[in-house]
Coordinates of C-alpha atoms and ligand atoms in Angstrom, one line a residue:
M1 CA 0.0 0.0 0.0
C2 CA 1.1 3.6 0.2
G3 CA 4.8 4.3 0.6
I4 CA 6.4 7.1 2.6
V5 CA 10.0 8.4 2.2
G6 CA 11.4 11.5 3.9
Y7 CA 14.9 12.9 4.2
I8 CA 16.5 15.7 6.2
G9 CA 20.2 16.4 6.0
E10 CA 23.2 17.9 4.2
S11 CA 22.5 16.4 0.8
K12 CA 19.9 17.4 -1.7
A13 CA 16.7 15.6 -0.8
K14 CA 14.8 15.3 -4.1
G15 CA 16.9 12.6 -5.6
L16 CA 17.1 10.6 -2.4
V17 CA 13.3 10.7 -1.8
I18 CA 12.5 9.8 -5.5
D19 CA 15.0 6.9 -5.4
G20 CA 13.4 5.7 -2.2
L21 CA 9.9 5.9 -3.6
K22 CA 10.9 3.9 -6.6
R23 CA 12.1 1.2 -4.3
L24 CA 8.7 1.1 -2.7
E25 CA 6.9 0.8 -6.0
Y26 CA 6.4 -2.9 -5.2
R27 CA 3.9 -1.9 -2.5
G28 CA 1.4 -0.9 -5.2
Y29 CA 0.3 2.7 -6.0
D30 CA -1.6 4.9 -8.4
S31 CA -0.1 8.3 -7.9
A32 CA 3.0 9.9 -6.4
G33 CA 4.1 13.3 -5.0
I34 CA 6.8 15.1 -3.1
A35 CA 7.0 18.2 -0.8
I36 CA 10.3 20.1 -0.5
C37 CA 11.1 22.9 1.9
I38 CA 12.6 25.6 -0.3
D39 CA 13.5 29.2 1.0
G40 CA 11.0 29.1 3.9
K41 CA 8.2 27.7 1.8
I42 CA 6.8 24.2 1.1
E43 CA 6.7 23.4 -2.6
I44 CA 4.6 20.4 -3.6
K45 CA 4.4 18.5 -6.9
K46 CA 2.3 15.5 -7.5
E47 CA 1.0 13.5 -10.4
K48 CA -1.3 10.6 -11.2
G49 CA 0.2 7.3 -12.3
K50 CA 3.8 6.2 -12.3
I51 CA 6.7 7.9 -10.5
E52 CA 8.1 8.7 -14.0
N53 CA 5.1 11.0 -14.5
L54 CA 6.1 12.8 -11.4
E55 CA 9.7 13.0 -12.5
K56 CA 8.6 14.8 -15.7
I57 CA 7.4 17.7 -13.6
I58 CA 10.1 18.0 -11.0
G59 CA 13.2 18.3 -13.3
D60 CA 13.9 21.9 -12.5
P61 CA 17.1 22.0 -10.4
A62 CA 15.7 24.9 -8.4
F63 CA 13.0 22.6 -7.2
D64 CA 15.2 21.0 -4.5
G65 CA 16.3 21.4 -0.9
N66 CA 17.6 19.6 2.1
V67 CA 14.3 18.5 3.6
A68 CA 11.6 16.6 1.7
I69 CA 8.8 14.1 2.2
G70 CA 7.5 11.9 -0.7
H71 CA 4.7 9.5 -1.2
T72 CA 3.2 6.8 -3.4
R73 CA -0.6 6.6 -2.9
W74 CA -2.8 3.6 -3.2
A75 CA -6.3 5.1 -3.3
T76 CA -8.7 4.5 -0.4
H77 CA -10.7 7.8 -0.1
G78 CA -11.2 9.4 -3.5
V79 CA -10.1 8.4 -7.0
P80 CA -6.5 8.2 -8.1
S81 CA -5.7 11.8 -9.3
A82 CA -3.1 14.5 -8.8
T83 CA -5.5 16.4 -6.5
N84 CA -6.0 13.4 -4.2
A85 CA -2.3 12.4 -4.3
H86 CA -0.1 13.2 -1.3
P87 CA 1.5 15.4 0.1
H88 CA -1.5 17.4 1.3
R89 CA -1.1 20.8 2.9
S90 CA -3.0 22.9 5.4
M91 CA -4.9 25.9 4.2
S92 CA -2.1 28.2 5.4
G93 CA 0.3 26.3 3.2
K94 CA 2.6 26.0 6.1
I95 CA 2.1 22.3 6.9
A96 CA 2.5 19.3 4.5
V97 CA 1.6 15.7 5.2
V98 CA 2.2 12.3 3.8
H99 CA 0.2 9.4 5.2
N100 CA -0.2 5.6 4.9
G101 CA -3.3 4.1 6.3
I102 CA -6.9 5.2 7.0
I103 CA -8.3 7.8 9.5
E104 CA -11.6 6.2 10.3
N105 CA -13.2 9.3 11.9
Y106 CA -12.0 11.8 9.2
E107 CA -15.5 12.9 8.2
E108 CA -16.4 14.0 11.7
I109 CA -13.1 16.1 11.9
R110 CA -13.6 17.4 8.4
E111 CA -17.1 18.7 9.2
E112 CA -15.8 20.3 12.4
L113 CA -12.9 22.0 10.5
K114 CA -15.3 23.1 7.7
G115 CA -17.4 24.7 10.4
S116 CA -14.5 26.8 11.5
G117 CA -13.9 28.0 7.9
V118 CA -11.3 25.5 6.6
K119 CA -11.6 24.9 2.8
F120 CA -10.7 21.4 1.5
L121 CA -9.4 20.7 -1.9
S122 CA -9.4 16.9 -2.0
E123 CA -11.6 14.0 -1.0
T124 CA -9.0 12.4 1.1
D125 CA -8.7 11.6 4.8
T126 CA -5.1 12.7 4.6
E127 CA -6.0 16.3 3.9
V128 CA -7.9 16.2 7.2
I129 CA -4.7 15.3 8.9
A130 CA -2.9 18.3 7.3
Q131 CA -5.7 20.7 8.0
L132 CA -6.1 19.6 11.6
I133 CA -2.4 19.9 12.3
G134 CA -2.5 23.3 10.6
S135 CA -5.3 24.5 12.8
L136 CA -3.5 23.3 16.0
Y137 CA -0.1 24.7 14.9
D138 CA 1.3 27.3 17.1
G139 CA 5.0 27.3 16.2
D140 CA 5.8 23.8 17.5
L141 CA 5.3 21.1 15.0
L142 CA 5.9 18.2 17.4
V143 CA 3.2 19.5 19.8
A144 CA 0.7 20.1 17.0
V145 CA 1.2 16.6 15.6
R146 CA 0.8 15.0 19.0
K147 CA -2.4 17.0 19.6
A148 CA -3.8 16.0 16.2
V149 CA -3.0 12.4 16.6
A150 CA -4.9 12.2 19.9
R151 CA -8.0 12.9 17.8
F152 CA -7.5 10.1 15.2
R153 CA -9.0 6.6 15.1
G154 CA -7.6 4.2 12.6
A155 CA -4.3 3.1 11.2
Y156 CA -1.6 5.5 10.1
A157 CA 2.0 6.3 9.5
I158 CA 2.4 10.0 9.0
G159 CA 5.3 12.2 8.0
V160 CA 4.9 16.0 8.4
V161 CA 7.0 19.1 7.6
A162 CA 6.3 22.8 8.5
S163 CA 7.7 25.8 6.5
D164 CA 8.3 27.7 9.8
E165 CA 10.5 24.9 11.1
P166 CA 12.5 23.7 8.1
D167 CA 15.0 22.0 10.3
R168 CA 12.8 19.1 11.2
I169 CA 10.5 16.3 10.1
V170 CA 7.9 14.8 12.5
A171 CA 6.6 11.3 12.0
V172 CA 4.2 9.1 14.0
R173 CA 2.7 5.6 13.6
K174 CA -0.1 3.4 14.7
D175 CA -0.7 0.1 12.9
A176 CA 1.1 1.1 9.7
P177 CA 4.8 0.5 9.2
L178 CA 7.4 3.3 9.8
I179 CA 11.1 3.0 10.1
V180 CA 13.8 5.6 10.7
G181 CA 17.1 5.4 8.8
L182 CA 20.3 6.8 10.3
G183 CA 22.3 8.1 7.4
K184 CA 25.9 9.6 7.2
D185 CA 24.8 13.1 6.5
G186 CA 21.2 13.1 7.5
N187 CA 18.2 11.0 8.5
F188 CA 15.3 9.2 6.8
I189 CA 11.8 8.0 7.4
S190 CA 10.4 5.3 5.3
S191 CA 7.7 2.6 5.1
D192 CA 10.2 -0.2 4.5
V193 CA 13.9 -1.0 4.5
P194 CA 14.5 -1.3 0.7
A195 CA 13.7 2.4 0.3
I196 CA 16.8 3.5 2.2
L197 CA 19.1 0.5 2.0
K198 CA 21.4 2.3 -0.5
Q199 CA 21.9 5.1 2.0
T200 CA 22.1 3.3 5.3
R201 CA 21.8 -0.1 7.0
D202 CA 21.2 1.4 10.5
V203 CA 17.5 1.7 11.4
Y204 CA 15.0 2.1 14.2
F205 CA 11.8 0.2 13.9
I206 CA 9.2 2.6 15.3
N207 CA 6.5 1.2 17.6
N208 CA 2.8 2.0 17.7
D209 CA 1.9 5.3 19.2
E210 CA 5.5 6.6 19.0
T211 CA 6.3 10.0 17.6
V212 CA 9.7 10.8 16.0
L213 CA 11.4 14.1 15.6
L214 CA 14.2 14.1 13.0
T215 CA 16.7 16.8 12.4
K216 CA 19.8 16.5 10.2
D217 CA 21.9 15.5 13.2
E218 CA 19.7 13.6 15.5
V219 CA 16.6 11.5 16.0
K220 CA 14.4 11.7 19.1
I221 CA 11.6 9.2 19.8
F222 CA 8.7 9.8 22.2
D223 CA 6.1 7.4 23.6
D224 CA 2.4 8.0 23.7
D225 CA 2.7 10.2 26.8
G226 CA 5.5 12.3 25.2
N227 CA 8.3 10.8 27.2
P228 CA 11.6 10.2 25.4
V229 CA 12.3 6.6 24.7
T230 CA 15.5 4.8 23.5
H231 CA 15.6 2.2 20.8
Q232 CA 18.4 -0.1 19.8
V233 CA 19.8 0.6 16.4
Q234 CA 19.0 -2.4 14.2
H235 CA 21.6 -3.2 11.6
I236 CA 20.2 -4.6 8.4
D237 CA 22.5 -7.2 6.8
W238 CA 20.6 -7.8 3.5
D239 CA 22.6 -7.7 0.4
V240 CA 21.6 -4.5 -1.5
N241 CA 21.4 -6.7 -4.6
S242 CA 18.7 -8.8 -3.1
A243 CA 16.4 -5.8 -3.3
E244 CA 17.3 -5.3 -7.0
K245 CA 16.4 -7.4 -10.1
G246 CA 19.9 -8.7 -10.8
G247 CA 19.5 -9.3 -14.5
Y248 CA 16.1 -10.9 -14.4
D249 CA 13.2 -9.3 -16.3
H250 CA 11.0 -9.2 -13.2
F251 CA 11.4 -9.5 -9.4
M252 CA 8.8 -12.4 -9.5
I253 CA 10.9 -14.7 -11.7
K254 CA 14.0 -13.7 -9.7
E255 CA 12.3 -14.6 -6.5
I256 CA 11.0 -17.9 -7.9
N257 CA 14.6 -18.8 -8.7
E258 CA 15.7 -17.8 -5.2
Q259 CA 13.6 -20.5 -3.6
P260 CA 16.3 -23.2 -3.2
K261 CA 18.4 -20.6 -1.3
G262 CA 15.4 -19.4 0.7
I263 CA 14.5 -22.9 1.7
Y264 CA 18.1 -23.8 2.5
D265 CA 18.5 -20.7 4.6
T266 CA 15.3 -21.3 6.5
L267 CA 16.3 -24.9 7.3
H268 CA 20.0 -24.2 7.9
Q269 CA 20.9 -23.6 11.5
R270 CA 17.5 -24.8 12.7
L271 CA 18.3 -28.4 11.7
Q272 CA 21.2 -29.5 13.9
D273 CA 23.8 -32.1 12.9
D274 CA 22.2 -34.7 15.2
G275 CA 18.9 -34.2 13.4
S276 CA 17.3 -32.3 16.3
I277 CA 15.6 -28.9 15.7
K278 CA 16.5 -25.7 17.3
L279 CA 13.8 -23.1 16.8
D280 CA 15.4 -19.7 17.4
G281 CA 12.8 -17.2 18.7
I282 CA 10.5 -20.0 20.0
S283 CA 10.5 -20.7 23.7
L284 CA 7.7 -23.4 23.7
T285 CA 8.6 -26.0 26.3
K286 CA 7.4 -29.6 26.5
E287 CA 5.0 -28.5 29.2
D288 CA 3.7 -25.6 27.0
I289 CA 3.2 -28.0 24.1
E290 CA 1.4 -30.6 26.3
N291 CA -0.9 -27.7 27.4
I292 CA -2.0 -27.1 23.8
S293 CA -5.3 -28.7 22.8
K294 CA -6.0 -26.8 19.6
I295 CA -4.1 -24.8 17.0
Y296 CA -5.4 -22.0 14.9
I297 CA -3.5 -20.9 11.9
V298 CA -4.6 -17.5 10.7
A299 CA -3.4 -15.5 7.7
C300 CA -4.4 -13.9 4.4
G301 CA -3.9 -14.7 0.7
T302 CA -0.8 -16.8 0.0
A303 CA 0.1 -17.0 3.7
Y304 CA -3.3 -18.5 4.3
H305 CA -2.6 -21.1 1.6
A306 CA 0.6 -22.0 3.5
G307 CA -1.7 -22.4 6.5
I308 CA -3.9 -24.8 4.7
V309 CA -1.0 -27.1 3.9
G310 CA 0.3 -26.5 7.4
K311 CA -2.9 -28.0 8.8
Y312 CA -2.3 -31.2 7.0
I313 CA 1.3 -31.3 8.1
I314 CA 0.7 -30.5 11.8
E315 CA -2.3 -32.7 12.2
K316 CA -0.4 -35.6 10.6
I317 CA 2.8 -35.1 12.5
V318 CA 1.8 -33.6 15.9
K319 CA -1.7 -35.0 16.2
I320 CA -3.3 -31.9 17.5
P321 CA -6.5 -30.5 15.8
V322 CA -5.8 -27.5 13.6
E323 CA -8.2 -24.9 12.3
V324 CA -7.2 -22.6 9.5
D325 CA -8.9 -19.3 9.2
I326 CA -8.8 -16.2 6.9
A327 CA -7.7 -13.4 9.2
S328 CA -10.4 -10.9 8.1
E329 CA -13.0 -13.5 9.1
F330 CA -11.4 -14.8 12.3
R331 CA -12.2 -11.8 14.5
Y332 CA -15.8 -11.6 13.5
R333 CA -16.8 -15.0 14.6
D334 CA -16.9 -16.8 18.0
S335 CA -13.7 -18.8 17.7
F336 CA -13.0 -21.3 20.5
V337 CA -9.7 -19.7 21.5
D338 CA -8.5 -20.0 25.1
E339 CA -5.3 -20.4 27.1
H340 CA -5.0 -24.0 25.7
T341 CA -4.8 -22.6 22.1
L342 CA -1.7 -22.0 20.1
F343 CA -2.4 -19.3 17.6
I344 CA 0.0 -19.3 14.6
A345 CA -0.1 -16.1 12.5
I346 CA 1.7 -16.4 9.1
S347 CA 2.7 -13.2 7.3
Q348 CA 5.4 -12.3 4.8
S349 CA 5.3 -8.5 5.6
G350 CA 4.2 -8.8 9.2
E351 CA 2.2 -5.6 8.6
T352 CA -1.1 -7.1 7.2
L353 CA -3.7 -5.4 9.3
D354 CA -6.2 -8.2 9.1
T355 CA -3.6 -10.7 10.5
L356 CA -2.5 -8.2 13.1
E357 CA -6.0 -7.6 14.4
A358 CA -6.8 -11.4 14.4
L359 CA -3.6 -11.9 16.5
R360 CA -4.7 -9.3 19.0
E361 CA -8.1 -10.9 19.3
A362 CA -6.5 -14.3 20.0
K363 CA -4.2 -12.7 22.6
R364 CA -7.2 -11.1 24.3
K365 CA -8.8 -14.5 24.5
G366 CA -5.6 -15.9 26.2
A367 CA -4.0 -17.8 23.3
R368 CA -0.2 -18.2 23.0
V369 CA 0.8 -16.4 19.8
L370 CA 3.5 -17.7 17.5
S371 CA 4.2 -15.9 14.3
V372 CA 5.9 -17.0 11.1
V373 CA 7.1 -13.8 9.6
N374 CA 9.6 -12.7 6.9
V375 CA 10.2 -9.1 7.7
V376 CA 12.3 -8.7 10.8
G377 CA 11.0 -6.2 13.4
S378 CA 7.5 -6.0 11.7
S379 CA 4.4 -5.4 13.8
V380 CA 3.2 -9.1 13.8
A381 CA 6.7 -10.1 14.9
R382 CA 6.7 -7.6 17.7
E383 CA 3.3 -8.4 19.1
S384 CA 3.8 -12.2 19.2
D385 CA 5.0 -14.3 22.1
D386 CA 7.3 -16.4 19.8
V387 CA 8.6 -15.4 16.4
F388 CA 9.9 -17.8 13.8
Y389 CA 11.5 -16.0 10.9
T390 CA 11.4 -17.3 7.3
W391 CA 14.7 -16.4 5.8
A392 CA 13.4 -15.7 2.3
G393 CA 15.1 -12.4 2.1
P394 CA 13.3 -9.3 0.8
E395 CA 10.3 -10.2 -1.4
I396 CA 9.5 -7.3 -3.7
A397 CA 7.1 -8.7 -6.3
V398 CA 3.5 -8.3 -5.2
A399 CA 2.9 -12.0 -6.0
S400 CA 4.3 -13.9 -3.2
T401 CA 6.5 -16.9 -4.1
K402 CA 9.6 -17.5 -2.0
A403 CA 7.8 -16.3 1.1
Y404 CA 5.3 -19.1 0.6
T405 CA 7.8 -22.0 0.2
T406 CA 9.7 -20.8 3.3
Q407 CA 6.5 -20.5 5.2
L408 CA 5.8 -24.1 4.3
V409 CA 9.3 -25.1 5.6
C410 CA 8.4 -23.4 8.9
M411 CA 5.2 -25.5 9.1
Y412 CA 7.3 -28.7 8.9
L413 CA 9.9 -27.5 11.4
I414 CA 7.3 -26.4 13.9
A415 CA 5.4 -29.7 13.5
L416 CA 8.6 -31.8 14.0
Y417 CA 9.7 -29.7 17.0
M418 CA 6.3 -30.0 18.7
A419 CA 6.0 -33.7 18.0
S420 CA 9.5 -34.5 19.2
H421 CA 8.9 -32.5 22.4
K422 CA 5.6 -34.2 22.9
G423 CA 7.4 -37.5 22.3
N424 CA 4.7 -38.8 20.0
I425 CA 6.7 -39.2 16.8
D426 CA 8.5 -42.4 15.8
K427 CA 12.2 -41.8 15.3
A428 CA 12.3 -43.5 11.8
Y429 CA 9.4 -41.3 10.6
Y430 CA 11.0 -38.2 12.1
D431 CA 14.3 -38.9 10.3
K432 CA 12.6 -39.6 7.0
I433 CA 11.0 -36.2 7.0
V434 CA 14.2 -34.4 8.2
N435 CA 16.3 -36.1 5.5
G436 CA 13.6 -35.4 2.9
L437 CA 13.6 -31.7 3.9
K438 CA 17.4 -31.5 3.5
E439 CA 17.2 -32.8 -0.1
I440 CA 14.5 -30.2 -1.1
P441 CA 16.8 -27.3 -2.1
D442 CA 18.7 -29.5 -4.6
K443 CA 15.5 -31.1 -6.0
L444 CA 14.0 -27.6 -6.4
S445 CA 17.1 -26.4 -8.3
R446 CA 16.6 -29.4 -10.7
L447 CA 13.0 -28.6 -11.1
L448 CA 13.8 -25.0 -11.9
E449 CA 15.8 -26.2 -15.0
K450 CA 12.4 -27.0 -16.6
Q451 CA 11.4 -23.3 -16.7
A452 CA 11.6 -23.1 -20.5
D453 CA 9.4 -26.2 -20.9
I454 CA 6.8 -24.7 -18.6
G455 CA 7.1 -21.5 -20.6
K456 CA 6.1 -23.4 -23.7
I457 CA 3.0 -24.8 -22.1
A458 CA 2.1 -21.3 -20.9
K459 CA 2.4 -20.1 -24.6
K460 CA -0.2 -22.7 -25.5
Y461 CA -2.7 -21.6 -22.9
Y462 CA -2.1 -17.9 -22.3
G463 CA -5.2 -16.9 -24.2
W464 CA -7.6 -19.1 -22.3
D465 CA -10.0 -17.5 -19.9
K466 CA -11.3 -20.5 -17.8
I467 CA -8.6 -22.3 -15.9
F468 CA -9.3 -24.7 -13.0
F469 CA -6.8 -26.2 -10.4
V470 CA -7.8 -29.4 -8.8
G471 CA -6.1 -31.7 -6.3
R472 CA -6.6 -33.9 -3.2
G473 CA -5.1 -33.7 0.3
Q474 CA -2.2 -31.3 0.5
D475 CA -2.6 -30.6 -3.2
V476 CA -5.9 -28.8 -2.5
G477 CA -3.9 -26.0 -0.7
V478 CA -1.3 -25.9 -3.5
S479 CA -4.2 -25.7 -6.0
Y480 CA -5.5 -22.6 -4.2
E481 CA -2.1 -21.0 -4.4
G482 CA -1.7 -21.9 -8.1
A483 CA -5.0 -20.3 -8.9
L484 CA -4.3 -17.2 -6.9
K485 CA -0.9 -16.7 -8.6
L486 CA -2.5 -17.0 -12.0
K487 CA -5.4 -14.6 -11.3
E488 CA -3.4 -11.9 -9.6
I489 CA -0.8 -11.4 -12.2
S490 CA -2.5 -12.6 -15.5
Y491 CA -6.1 -11.5 -14.6
I492 CA -7.4 -14.9 -15.9
N493 CA -10.5 -16.2 -14.1
A494 CA -8.8 -19.1 -12.3
Y495 CA -10.6 -21.3 -9.7
A496 CA -9.3 -24.0 -7.4
I497 CA -11.4 -26.9 -5.9
A498 CA -10.8 -30.2 -4.2
A499 CA -10.9 -32.8 -7.0
G500 CA -13.5 -34.9 -5.2
E501 CA -15.8 -32.0 -4.9
L502 CA -16.0 -31.3 -8.6
K503 CA -18.8 -33.8 -9.2
H504 CA -21.0 -32.0 -6.6
G505 CA -21.6 -29.1 -8.9
T506 CA -18.6 -27.4 -10.5
I507 CA -18.1 -30.1 -13.1
A508 CA -21.1 -28.5 -14.9
L509 CA -18.6 -25.8 -16.0
M510 CA -16.3 -28.3 -17.9
D511 CA -16.3 -28.0 -21.6
D512 CA -13.7 -28.0 -24.4
H513 CA -12.8 -24.4 -23.6
T514 CA -11.7 -25.3 -20.1
L515 CA -8.1 -26.0 -19.0
V516 CA -7.8 -28.0 -15.8
I517 CA -4.5 -28.2 -14.0
A518 CA -4.6 -31.5 -12.1
L519 CA -2.2 -32.0 -9.2
A520 CA -1.6 -35.7 -8.6
T521 CA 1.6 -35.4 -6.6
Q522 CA 0.9 -37.8 -3.8
D523 CA 1.4 -41.6 -4.3
G524 CA -1.3 -42.3 -1.8
L525 CA -3.9 -40.3 -3.8
F526 CA -2.6 -40.9 -7.3
E527 CA -5.2 -43.4 -8.5
K528 CA -8.1 -41.4 -7.1
M529 CA -6.8 -38.4 -9.0
I530 CA -6.6 -40.4 -12.2
S531 CA -10.3 -41.2 -11.8
N532 CA -11.0 -37.5 -11.3
I533 CA -9.0 -36.6 -14.4
E534 CA -11.0 -39.2 -16.4
E535 CA -14.2 -37.5 -15.2
I536 CA -12.9 -34.2 -16.5
T537 CA -11.7 -35.4 -19.9
A538 CA -15.0 -37.1 -20.4
R539 CA -16.5 -33.6 -20.4
E540 CA -14.0 -32.6 -23.1
A541 CA -12.0 -30.3 -20.9
H542 CA -8.2 -30.1 -21.4
V543 CA -6.0 -31.4 -18.6
M544 CA -2.4 -30.5 -17.7
G545 CA -1.2 -32.9 -15.1
L546 CA 1.4 -32.5 -12.3
A547 CA 3.0 -35.6 -10.8
K548 CA 6.2 -37.1 -9.4
E549 CA 8.8 -38.3 -11.9
S550 CA 8.1 -41.9 -11.1
N551 CA 4.4 -41.5 -11.9
T552 CA 4.7 -41.1 -15.7
K553 CA 1.5 -43.1 -16.0
I554 CA -0.3 -39.7 -15.8
G555 CA 0.9 -39.0 -19.4
K556 CA -1.7 -41.4 -20.7
F557 CA -4.5 -39.4 -19.3
V558 CA -3.5 -35.7 -19.9
E559 CA -2.5 -33.5 -22.8
D560 CA 0.4 -31.8 -21.0
E561 CA 2.4 -33.0 -18.1
I562 CA 5.0 -31.6 -15.7
Y563 CA 7.0 -33.8 -13.4
I564 CA 8.4 -32.9 -10.0
P565 CA 11.4 -34.8 -8.5
D566 CA 10.4 -37.8 -6.4
C567 CA 10.1 -37.2 -2.6
I568 CA 7.9 -38.5 0.2
D569 CA 4.3 -37.6 -0.1
E570 CA 4.4 -35.2 2.9
L571 CA 6.9 -32.9 1.2
T572 CA 5.4 -32.6 -2.3
P573 CA 3.9 -29.1 -1.6
L574 CA 7.4 -27.6 -1.4
L575 CA 8.0 -28.7 -5.0
S576 CA 4.6 -28.8 -6.7
V577 CA 3.8 -25.1 -6.2
V578 CA 6.9 -24.0 -8.2
P579 CA 5.7 -25.1 -11.7
L580 CA 2.5 -23.3 -10.9
Q581 CA 4.3 -20.1 -10.1
I582 CA 6.4 -20.4 -13.3
F583 CA 3.3 -21.2 -15.4
A584 CA 1.5 -18.1 -13.9
Y585 CA 4.6 -16.0 -14.6
Y586 CA 4.9 -17.0 -18.3
V587 CA 1.1 -16.7 -18.9
A588 CA 1.2 -13.2 -17.5
K589 CA 4.3 -12.3 -19.6
E590 CA 2.6 -13.6 -22.8
R591 CA -0.4 -11.5 -22.0
G592 CA 1.8 -8.4 -21.5
C593 CA 0.8 -7.8 -17.9
D594 CA 2.6 -5.7 -15.4
I595 CA 3.9 -8.7 -13.5
D596 CA 5.6 -7.2 -10.5
K597 CA 2.9 -4.6 -9.9
P598 CA -0.5 -6.1 -10.8
K599 CA -3.4 -3.7 -11.1
N600 CA -5.5 -3.0 -8.0
L601 CA -3.0 -4.9 -5.7
A602 CA -0.6 -3.8 -3.0
K603 CA 2.3 -5.8 -1.5
S604 CA 1.5 -4.9 2.1
V605 CA -2.1 -4.6 2.9
T606 CA -2.4 -2.2 5.9
V607 CA -6.1 -1.5 5.7
E608 CA -9.0 -3.8 6.8
Ligands
LIG701 O1 2.4 -10.0 4.0 P1 1.3 -11.0 4.2 O2 1.9 -12.4 4.0 O3 0.6 -11.0 5.4 O4 0.3 -10.8 3.0 C1 -0.8 -11.6 2.8 C2 -1.4 -11.4 1.5 O5 -1.8 -10.1 1.3 C3 -0.5 -11.8 0.4 O6 -0.1 -13.2 0.5 C4 -1.2 -11.7 -1.0 O7 -2.2 -12.6 -1.1 C5 -0.2 -11.8 -2.2 N1 -0.5 -10.9 -3.2 C6 -0.2 -13.2 -2.8 O8 0.7 -13.3 -3.9

C-alpha cells in the first residue's frame, strides 16, 4: 500500500526521496508526490500514475532542498488523481503531510474544521490530517502533531513538515509501518527497508503510538505520553542486490529462482547435525506443548494457503487438531480460543492489518501467539509471544513466491519440533522427514531447470479464460495457491477446488474451452486423481497434469504434463507449487501484464 519516504540532511533531498519511492513501488500505488522545503516555503508537486510521470514535472534543479517528504498513494478515499495524491497541505500552506493508512473518523473532523472556515481541496482523509495539524499549529510542529494524533481513530504512519520549522520532520505511527534510517549526513523516514538501504543499514523500527522528531543531526523518539524513549539501532544485513532485479526481467521470476536458497537458509541452523531442531525465537517448552489442545493458523492470501498445507502437516505429525482461518473472518466469529490454544499467524510482511487484528483478538482470549514472519521487526513479529522467521530475504514482487515456500518449511519445522517434544513421533518417521527436507533445495534447483518447458506450455494456454486447479489432500492447498498466482498477475479467471468436490456441482462448467491443471503429486492419492482426471476429460476439458517423476502413467490421461522430482508424499507441496508459479509468470508475460505490480493490488495490505 502507500509508501512514505522522507529525508532531512546535508544532501539534496529530491533525488534521495524519489529513489526511495521507486524502491517502494512494489507496494502498489496509483499516484505519487513530493513536498520540499525551499526558501522558507513548502513546494509540492504530485502526479497521477507512475513515478516517471512525477519525474517529468520536477526536473527543475531549483525545485530541491535539504528537507523533503514523498509518497506513493494507493487510493482509499477518493479516486487516483493529482489532487488526491499526497502530500497534502494545510490551508495556510505551512504544513505538508504524507500518510499511509486510514483515518476512520476523518469525516467528523472534516465537518468540524469546515465549520470553522477551513476549505478542503481533495476527497482524502489525509487532507484532514494536514488541516487539523495546521489548525493546531502554534510554532511547535511536534506539539501540533501530538495533539492532532490524539483525535485520530484508525491506522496510520504519517510524515509532516512545516515551513516555519524547516529544520525538522515529525513522524508518527499506529498500525502502519514506519522506520527511521540513520544516514551519514542526514536521517530518513520510510515505510520499509529497501527504500533507504542504499543510503544506510542502521535503522530504528518505530513502535505503535510513538512520535519521532528528526533533524539532520539527531533522531528523538517519544512514547504515547510524550516521554523520550530509547531504541536499539538495528543493523540490516541484507545484500543490496537482493532488493534489485539482478539481470532478471522481473522480481517475480528472480524470487521464484531464489527459492532453493530461501529454503536452505530457513532450514539451515534450525536443523542440527544430530537431526534435532533448534527453533530460534520460540520458547515453547514440553510443558507448554502438552498444554495445547488446539491450534489456529490465521493468515491472508498466499500465507493463508501456506496455513492450509500447514494444517495437513501439523495434524499428521503432531496429532493436535488445527483450524485454518482467513484473518479478516477470524475476529468476526466466535472462535474457540482460550489459554490452551496455540495461535499461529503467518505473514510475509508482518504488517497485514487483518492478520494483526486477528492476532490481537487471539491474545485477548488468552492464546499463546507464535508468528511465522519474513520481515524482521515488523508489527506481527513484535506483538507475538514467539517469532519464527522465514529467511526468504526481501520479497519485492506483489505476487508472493519465495515467502510461501519458506512459510511451508516453517510448518514442517514447527510440526517436527512439537511432535519430538511431545514424544509422539516415531524416530524413523522423524528422520525420514528431516532427511527429505534436507534434499529439497537440490531437488528444487533441478525442477527450476524446466522453466523453458513450462514457458512453452504457458504459450499454448495464455489466451484461455477459464482455468481450474484441482487436487486432493495437500494438493488442495497448493491448487488454491496456483489459482491465486495466476489470477493476480494474469487476470485470468482461475478457480481451485478439491478434485473430489468437482462432481458435486462445479463439473457442470467443464467443456472444451476449459483447462484443468490437475495436481496428482501424492502416491497415496494418485489413483483417485486419475479417476477425477478421467471424469474431467469425459466432459471434453483439457488437462495439464502435475505428478512425481516416477508416476509417468499420468501421461496417458492428460494433454500436457509436468513432473516434479520424487520425494515423500508429505513434502510434495514444497516442489509442486513452483511449476504453478512459473506457469503463472509466463502466462502473464505472454499477456503483456505488469507482472511485479499487478493492477489493484498492493504488497503490504495495511487496511482492513
Ligand atoms: O504480508 P502477508 O503475507 O501478510 O500478505 C498476505 C497477502 O496479502 C499476500 O499473501 C497476497 O495474497 C499476495 N499478493 C499473494 O501473492
